[in-house]
């Protein structure tokens, strides 16, 4: 979004929205909780908790199976959540939304089905240098199994993909380009629309890891032009254990099933099984019913707040946080791309990330230290770990001021 577009929107009142989140009301070690770990998992608003509990209290039963009232209600709510997510992503139809356990399972699904059916010896699978392990390992396994090559789009020191290298990478036998839209370790926003376009021009399909994009940016899978888009509910104010895969209908129709068993069939004979229609063909067994229903509530919640307002508010926070952190002597930001979202990764001279994280926790600040499931990124910067503050719309500038002050206190203790 442009700065002018953001400026015309009524600003989001993060302080007021915080009241919707029970977990944000607590103190930790005697201090008000400052939650800066939303890239790992966001917090859950009351409305989503009510949807979870509402299913268990009123509609608890299985879906797609019963003629009785409870099962009908559960099925209606489960399918209505799918439609809400479809609209949230601007997919063409609900059959393009497959419920999964999350981004990891969504990517594994694509690698195990589309990948096994379409990648052959000598083909190229292209990922980027800043991928989360869940967008590396499934492709590595596939390439090993098929004798295909895993190729990597390199990045600059600022943490921007070197897209000038893409044509060279696409000049072999590319089958798929799988990239993250927003890097969880660096915050870089990648131009996935352009990447998808170039992948298609070279005859490849494009998968977008949307785990860190869907909670922060307005996503329109048709405008992005991607073929697959993976997301996780727990990073978008939804429950854990639920996520989704968007896949273009034409591709889903050709893909072999993922897991097999109940629900994914339309008829079973010992001689032959006929698979169910889309998207049920990819949802074997009893699904995460409560999770999907609550995910529908999470999507409603995000839409009510407004994704454009969320992006504008978080851009302001990122700017404020960057200035505050850069004022600390000995602090080095890791990931300084021009286009960034929601993540401030850094190291502080003389402070081991684990010690720093513990001292910050004692001051009520929750953030993440470690490799963030992106070891190749850590290796690129020559560090074992970073400290990462990650933002959501319920954060305020004062959370970042508290972070800055707490780092300064921790530095004094460690000096
Ligand atoms: N990709 C990215 C960019 C992520 O940040 C994460 C979660 N940290 C994942 C994939 C994996 O998501 P999940 O653990 O919810 O499957």
Tab-separated table of C-alpha atoms in Angstrom, residues 128-131 133 152-162 183 185-186 188 332-337 347 371 374-386:
chain	number	residue	atom	x	y	z
A	128	UNK	CA	15.052	-18.789	-2.075
A	129	UNK	CA	17.883	-18.178	0.352
A	130	UNK	CA	15.506	-16.887	3.014
A	131	UNK	CA	13.058	-19.767	3.326
A	133	UNK	CA	12.749	-24.905	6.970
A	152	UNK	CA	18.398	-21.247	-4.629
A	153	UNK	CA	17.591	-17.612	-5.435
A	154	UNK	CA	20.384	-15.749	-3.627
A	155	UNK	CA	19.907	-12.647	-1.501
A	156	UNK	CA	21.807	-9.458	-0.753
A	157	UNK	CA	23.223	-8.422	2.609
A	158	UNK	CA	20.157	-6.261	3.198
A	159	UNK	CA	18.043	-9.400	2.863
A	160	UNK	CA	16.560	-8.757	-0.568
A	161	UNK	CA	16.303	-11.480	-3.183
A	162	UNK	CA	18.661	-11.042	-6.126
A	183	UNK	CA	10.496	-13.697	5.620
A	185	UNK	CA	13.639	-14.202	10.054
A	186	UNK	CA	14.211	-10.873	8.276
A	188	UNK	CA	11.577	-8.878	3.889
A	332	UNK	CA	22.824	-4.445	14.650
A	333	UNK	CA	19.623	-5.031	12.736
A	334	UNK	CA	19.629	-8.185	10.632
A	335	UNK	CA	17.361	-7.672	7.647
A	336	UNK	CA	17.240	-4.138	6.287
A	337	UNK	CA	15.269	-4.645	3.077
A	347	UNK	CA	21.984	-8.887	17.584
A	371	UNK	CA	17.484	-19.517	14.363
A	374	UNK	CA	15.797	-20.501	9.021
A	375	UNK	CA	19.305	-21.855	9.594
A	376	UNK	CA	20.518	-20.954	6.081
A	377	UNK	CA	19.649	-17.310	6.831
A	378	UNK	CA	21.649	-17.429	10.077
A	379	UNK	CA	24.590	-18.970	8.240
A	380	UNK	CA	24.389	-16.261	5.569
A	381	UNK	CA	24.806	-13.567	8.250
A	382	UNK	CA	27.405	-15.575	10.172
A	383	UNK	CA	25.361	-15.768	13.364
A	384	UNK	CA	24.026	-18.757	15.277
A	385	UNK	CA	20.885	-16.973	16.337
A	386	UNK	CA	19.173	-13.607	16.405
